[in-house]
XYZ file of C-alpha atoms in Angstrom:
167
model
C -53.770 87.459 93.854
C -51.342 87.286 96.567
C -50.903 89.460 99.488
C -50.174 89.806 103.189
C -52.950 88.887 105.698
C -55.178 91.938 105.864
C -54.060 93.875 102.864
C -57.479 93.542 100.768
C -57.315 90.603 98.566
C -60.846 89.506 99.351
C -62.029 93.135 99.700
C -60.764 92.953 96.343
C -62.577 89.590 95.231
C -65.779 91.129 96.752
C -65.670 94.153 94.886
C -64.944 92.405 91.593
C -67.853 89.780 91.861
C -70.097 93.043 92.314
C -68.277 95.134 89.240
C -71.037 95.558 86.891
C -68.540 95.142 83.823
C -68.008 91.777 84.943
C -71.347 91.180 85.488
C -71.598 91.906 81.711
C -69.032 89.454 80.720
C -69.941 86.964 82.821
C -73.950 86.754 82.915
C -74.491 83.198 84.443
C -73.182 84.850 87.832
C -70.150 84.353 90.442
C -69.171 81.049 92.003
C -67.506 81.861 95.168
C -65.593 79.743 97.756
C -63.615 80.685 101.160
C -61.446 77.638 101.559
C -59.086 78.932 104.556
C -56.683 76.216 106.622
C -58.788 73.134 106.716
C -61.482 73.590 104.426
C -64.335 70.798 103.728
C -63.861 70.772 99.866
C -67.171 68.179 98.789
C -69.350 70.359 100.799
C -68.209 73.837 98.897
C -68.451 71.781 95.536
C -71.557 71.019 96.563
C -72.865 74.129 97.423
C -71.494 75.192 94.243
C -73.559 72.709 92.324
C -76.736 73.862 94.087
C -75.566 77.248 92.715
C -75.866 76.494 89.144
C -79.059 74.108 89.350
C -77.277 70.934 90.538
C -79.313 69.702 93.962
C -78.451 66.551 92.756
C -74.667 67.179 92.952
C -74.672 66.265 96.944
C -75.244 62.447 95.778
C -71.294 63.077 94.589
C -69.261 59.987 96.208
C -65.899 62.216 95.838
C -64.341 65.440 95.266
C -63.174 63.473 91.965
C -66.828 62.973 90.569
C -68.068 66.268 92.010
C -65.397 68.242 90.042
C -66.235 66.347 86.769
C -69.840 66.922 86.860
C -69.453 70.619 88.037
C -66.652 71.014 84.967
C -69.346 69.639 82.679
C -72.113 71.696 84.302
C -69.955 74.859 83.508
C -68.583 73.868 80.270
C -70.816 76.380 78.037
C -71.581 78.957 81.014
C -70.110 82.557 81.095
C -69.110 82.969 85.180
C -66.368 84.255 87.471
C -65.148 81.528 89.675
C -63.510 83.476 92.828
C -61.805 80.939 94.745
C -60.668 83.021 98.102
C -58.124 82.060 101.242
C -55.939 79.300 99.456
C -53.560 77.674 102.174
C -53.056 74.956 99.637
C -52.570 74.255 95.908
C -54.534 70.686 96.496
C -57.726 72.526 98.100
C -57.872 74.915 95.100
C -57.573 72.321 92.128
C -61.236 71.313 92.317
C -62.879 74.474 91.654
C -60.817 74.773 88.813
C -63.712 73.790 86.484
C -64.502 76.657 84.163
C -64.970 76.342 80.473
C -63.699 78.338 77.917
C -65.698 81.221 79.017
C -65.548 81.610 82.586
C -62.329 83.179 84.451
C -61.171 82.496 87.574
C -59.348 84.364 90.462
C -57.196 82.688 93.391
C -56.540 84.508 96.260
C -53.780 83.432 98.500
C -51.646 84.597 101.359
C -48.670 81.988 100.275
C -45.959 82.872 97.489
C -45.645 79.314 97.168
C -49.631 78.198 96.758
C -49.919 81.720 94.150
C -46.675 80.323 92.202
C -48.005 77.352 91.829
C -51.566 78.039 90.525
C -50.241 80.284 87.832
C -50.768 78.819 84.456
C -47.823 81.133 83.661
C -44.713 82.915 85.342
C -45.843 86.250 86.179
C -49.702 85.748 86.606
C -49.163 85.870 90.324
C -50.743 89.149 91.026
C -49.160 90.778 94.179
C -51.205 93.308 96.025
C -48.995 95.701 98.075
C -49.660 96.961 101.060
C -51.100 100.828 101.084
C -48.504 103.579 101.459
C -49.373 106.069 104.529
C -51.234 108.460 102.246
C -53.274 105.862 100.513
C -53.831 104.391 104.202
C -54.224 107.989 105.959
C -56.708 108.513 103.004
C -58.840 105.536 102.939
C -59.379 105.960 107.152
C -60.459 109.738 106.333
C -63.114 107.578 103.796
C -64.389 105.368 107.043
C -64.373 108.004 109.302
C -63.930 111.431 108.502
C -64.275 112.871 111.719
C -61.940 111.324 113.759
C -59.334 112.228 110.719
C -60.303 115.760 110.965
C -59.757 116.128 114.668
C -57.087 113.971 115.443
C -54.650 113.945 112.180
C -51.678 113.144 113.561
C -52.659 110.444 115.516
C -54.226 108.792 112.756
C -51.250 109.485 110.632
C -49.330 107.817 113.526
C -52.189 104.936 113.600
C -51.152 103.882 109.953
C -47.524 104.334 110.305
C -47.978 101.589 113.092
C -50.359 99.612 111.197
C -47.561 99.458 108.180
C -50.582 99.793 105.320
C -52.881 96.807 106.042
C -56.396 98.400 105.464
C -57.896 95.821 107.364
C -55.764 96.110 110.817
């Protein structure tokens, strides 16, 4: 998933690792990781591996051998691996280590870091920015008062914030 800076993408990982349909397909849980600019990768793969009953997993020597064992760890678990704030296709490639039955979702700001962690054209999933209704709508959600008395200036408010829920 690929978006501008504030338009939802890890509202939208959140609400997914809570969605009790997923929950359903993917009963041995959520793994999730915020990576951002300068993340420390062995530390989140470690954490990770505490996660799924792996203490031993902070004895890793590299992100190399913690990725291996994780990948094995996972290999016949059912689990969502959400893999958030990806500034770079290198800081993503060790969480990639679902089996067959787990799914993961990459959520970027970059074109560039979402092109290149598709397995295939097209599964870059951009999410758009909210028109003014959708935006006027979902501040009348937070705070209906303020919506009520002051319409226009809240109508003006999301013009200016150009549909980024978060600003």
């Amino acid at each position: 998933v690929r978006g501008w800076p504030g338009v939802g993408k890890t509202t939208l990982a959140r609400f997914l690792a809570h969605d009790d349909e997923l929950a359903r397909r993917f009963p041995d849980g959520v793994l999730w990781v915020s990576l951002g600019p300068s993340p420390q990768i062995l530390a989140e793969l470690q954490v990770w591996g505490r996660a799924v009953g792996m203490p031993e997993l902070v004895t890793a020597n590299s992100i190399q051998e913690a990725t291996l064992r994780l990948a094995a760890a996972l290999l016949d678990r059912r689990m969502l691996l959400l893999i958030d704030d990806v500034w770079e296709t290198v800081h993503a490639t060790p969480f990639a280590v679902g089996g067959r039955e787990c799914a993961t979702l990459i959520t970027t700001r970059l074109s560039s870091v979402a092109d290149q962690l598709a397995q295939r054209p097209g599964d870059a999933y951009v999410l758009p920015v909210l028109t003014e209704e959708d935006s006027l709508s979902l501040l009348e959600t937070l705070a209906p008062d303020v919506v009520a008395e002051h319409r226009e200036a809240c109508r003006e408010l999301v013009r200016e914030l150009q549909g980024l829920p978060l600003a």
